[in-house]
Coordinates of C-alpha atoms in Angstrom, one line a residue:
X27 CA -9.8 -32.3 6.2
X28 CA -11.9 -32.4 3.0
X29 CA -11.8 -35.7 1.0
X30 CA -10.3 -33.9 -2.1
X31 CA -8.0 -31.7 -0.2
X32 CA -5.0 -32.9 -2.2
X33 CA -2.8 -31.8 -5.2
X34 CA -1.2 -34.2 -7.7
X35 CA 2.3 -33.3 -8.9
X36 CA 3.5 -34.6 -12.2
X37 CA 7.0 -34.0 -13.4
X38 CA 7.1 -34.3 -17.2
X39 CA 9.8 -34.3 -19.9
X40 CA 8.9 -34.8 -23.5
X41 CA 5.8 -36.7 -22.4
X42 CA 3.3 -35.9 -25.2
X43 CA 2.7 -39.5 -25.9
X44 CA 1.7 -40.3 -22.4
X45 CA 0.6 -37.1 -20.5
X46 CA -2.9 -37.1 -21.7
X47 CA -3.7 -40.6 -20.6
X48 CA -2.0 -40.0 -17.2
X49 CA -4.0 -36.7 -16.7
X50 CA -7.2 -38.4 -17.7
X51 CA -6.5 -41.1 -15.1
X52 CA -6.1 -38.5 -12.3
X53 CA -9.1 -36.5 -13.4
X54 CA -11.1 -39.6 -13.4
X55 CA -10.5 -40.4 -9.8
X56 CA -13.5 -41.1 -7.6
X57 CA -12.0 -38.6 -5.3
X58 CA -10.6 -36.0 -7.7
X59 CA -7.9 -33.6 -6.6
X60 CA -8.3 -29.9 -6.0
X61 CA -5.4 -29.2 -8.3
X62 CA -2.9 -31.0 -10.7
X63 CA 0.5 -29.3 -11.1
X64 CA 2.5 -30.5 -14.2
X65 CA 6.0 -29.3 -14.1
X66 CA 7.1 -29.2 -17.8
X67 CA 10.8 -29.9 -17.3
X68 CA 12.2 -28.3 -20.5
X69 CA 10.2 -30.4 -23.0
X70 CA 10.6 -29.7 -26.7
X71 CA 7.3 -31.4 -27.6
X72 CA 3.7 -30.6 -27.0
X73 CA 3.6 -31.8 -23.2
X74 CA 2.9 -28.3 -21.8
X75 CA 0.1 -27.6 -24.4
X76 CA -1.6 -31.0 -23.9
X77 CA -1.6 -30.5 -20.0
X78 CA -2.9 -26.9 -20.3
X79 CA -5.8 -28.1 -22.5
X80 CA -6.8 -31.0 -20.4
X81 CA -8.7 -29.3 -17.4
X82 CA -9.1 -26.0 -15.6
X83 CA -7.6 -27.5 -12.5
X84 CA -4.3 -28.2 -14.3
X85 CA -1.5 -25.7 -13.6
X86 CA 1.5 -26.0 -15.8
X87 CA 4.8 -24.7 -14.6
X88 CA 7.6 -24.6 -17.3
X89 CA 11.2 -24.9 -16.2
X90 CA 14.5 -25.5 -17.9
X91 CA 15.5 -29.1 -17.9
X92 CA 16.9 -30.0 -14.5
X93 CA 15.7 -33.6 -14.1
X94 CA 12.7 -35.2 -12.4
X95 CA 13.8 -34.5 -8.8
X96 CA 14.1 -30.8 -9.4
X97 CA 10.8 -30.8 -11.3
X98 CA 9.1 -32.6 -8.4
X99 CA 10.5 -30.1 -5.9
X100 CA 9.3 -27.3 -8.0
X101 CA 5.8 -28.8 -8.0
X102 CA 5.8 -29.4 -4.3
X103 CA 6.8 -25.8 -3.7
X104 CA 3.6 -24.6 -5.6
X105 CA 1.2 -26.9 -3.6
X106 CA -1.4 -25.2 -1.5
X107 CA -3.3 -28.2 -0.1
X108 CA -2.6 -30.3 2.9
X109 CA -1.8 -33.5 1.0
X110 CA 0.3 -34.0 -2.2
X111 CA 0.4 -37.1 -4.4
X112 CA 2.9 -37.8 -7.1
X113 CA 2.6 -39.6 -10.4
X114 CA 5.1 -40.0 -13.2
X115 CA 3.9 -38.6 -16.6
X116 CA 3.9 -42.2 -18.2
X117 CA 1.9 -43.8 -15.4
X118 CA -1.9 -44.4 -15.2
X119 CA -3.9 -44.6 -11.9
X120 CA -6.9 -47.0 -11.3
X121 CA -10.0 -45.0 -10.7
X122 CA -10.1 -45.6 -6.9
X123 CA -6.4 -45.1 -6.3
X124 CA -6.8 -41.9 -4.2
X125 CA -10.1 -42.8 -2.6
X126 CA -8.3 -45.8 -1.1
X127 CA -5.0 -44.0 -0.2
X128 CA -6.7 -41.0 1.3
X129 CA -8.9 -43.4 3.5
X130 CA -5.8 -45.2 4.5
X131 CA -4.0 -42.0 5.2
X132 CA -7.0 -40.8 7.3
X133 CA -7.5 -44.1 9.1
X134 CA -4.1 -45.4 9.7
X135 CA -1.8 -42.6 8.5
X136 CA 0.2 -45.1 6.5
X137 CA 3.0 -43.6 4.3
X138 CA 4.9 -45.9 1.9
X139 CA 8.0 -45.7 -0.2
X140 CA 9.0 -48.5 -2.7
X141 CA 12.5 -49.7 -2.7
X142 CA 13.9 -52.5 -4.9
X143 CA 17.1 -54.3 -4.0
X144 CA 18.8 -57.1 -5.7
X145 CA 17.3 -59.7 -3.4
X146 CA 13.8 -58.4 -2.7
X147 CA 11.2 -55.9 -3.7
X148 CA 10.0 -54.1 -0.5
X149 CA 7.8 -51.2 0.5
X150 CA 8.8 -49.5 3.7
X151 CA 5.8 -48.1 5.4
X152 CA 5.6 -45.8 8.4
X153 CA 2.6 -45.2 10.6
X154 CA 2.3 -41.4 11.1
X155 CA 1.2 -41.9 14.8
X156 CA 4.1 -44.4 15.4
X157 CA 7.8 -44.6 14.9
X158 CA 7.7 -48.2 13.8
X159 CA 8.4 -49.2 10.2
X160 CA 6.4 -51.9 8.5
X161 CA 7.7 -53.8 5.5
X162 CA 5.1 -54.6 2.9
X163 CA 5.4 -57.0 0.0
X164 CA 4.3 -55.9 -3.5
X165 CA 1.1 -58.0 -3.5
X166 CA -0.1 -56.4 -0.3
X167 CA 0.0 -53.0 -1.8
X168 CA -3.2 -53.7 -3.9
X169 CA -5.1 -53.3 -0.7
X170 CA -3.9 -49.7 -0.4
X171 CA -4.5 -48.9 -4.1
X172 CA -0.8 -48.9 -4.8
X173 CA 0.5 -50.6 -7.9
X174 CA 3.4 -50.1 -10.4
X175 CA 2.3 -49.7 -14.0
X176 CA 5.6 -50.7 -15.3
X177 CA 8.5 -52.9 -14.0
X178 CA 10.0 -51.8 -10.7
X179 CA 13.1 -49.8 -11.0
X180 CA 15.9 -49.8 -8.5
X181 CA 15.3 -47.0 -6.0
X182 CA 12.1 -46.0 -7.5
X183 CA 9.5 -44.3 -5.4
X184 CA 5.9 -44.5 -6.7
X185 CA 2.4 -44.2 -5.4
X186 CA 3.5 -42.0 -2.6
X187 CA 1.1 -39.7 -0.8
X188 CA 2.3 -37.4 2.0
X189 CA 1.1 -34.7 4.2
X190 CA 2.9 -31.5 3.2

């Protein structure tokens, strides 16, 4: 698998204030993606135009407003690479995020989902070659290049990379 054999899916709704910075952080990765898919979920601002003008590897799919979940699914359906990564339109990635996550995926096949409960903030990780789950605290995620850019939200899933 090529190091950059991944696509980034960005669901976006009225994100003109943030989408350029988000896209720039994805485009500035030390291991850049083959494609970025921005699903414009019925925006009434310049989100789609800003995304289209950002790079030739950005594909914009415009849909009626159906919510972030449906927009993400639409984006995943258009992915043609082996790996897909997700970022919210108001998030910014550190430059080595995907380099570190892809290395982790290739080396240990670690897949993580973030879950916040009233008592604890946890990330549930599964090794691809194992059925065992590993609970990882927020501070340990820095090692894998995962970090929230805003406060954790209940049931939020962020920084996820998965094999398609």
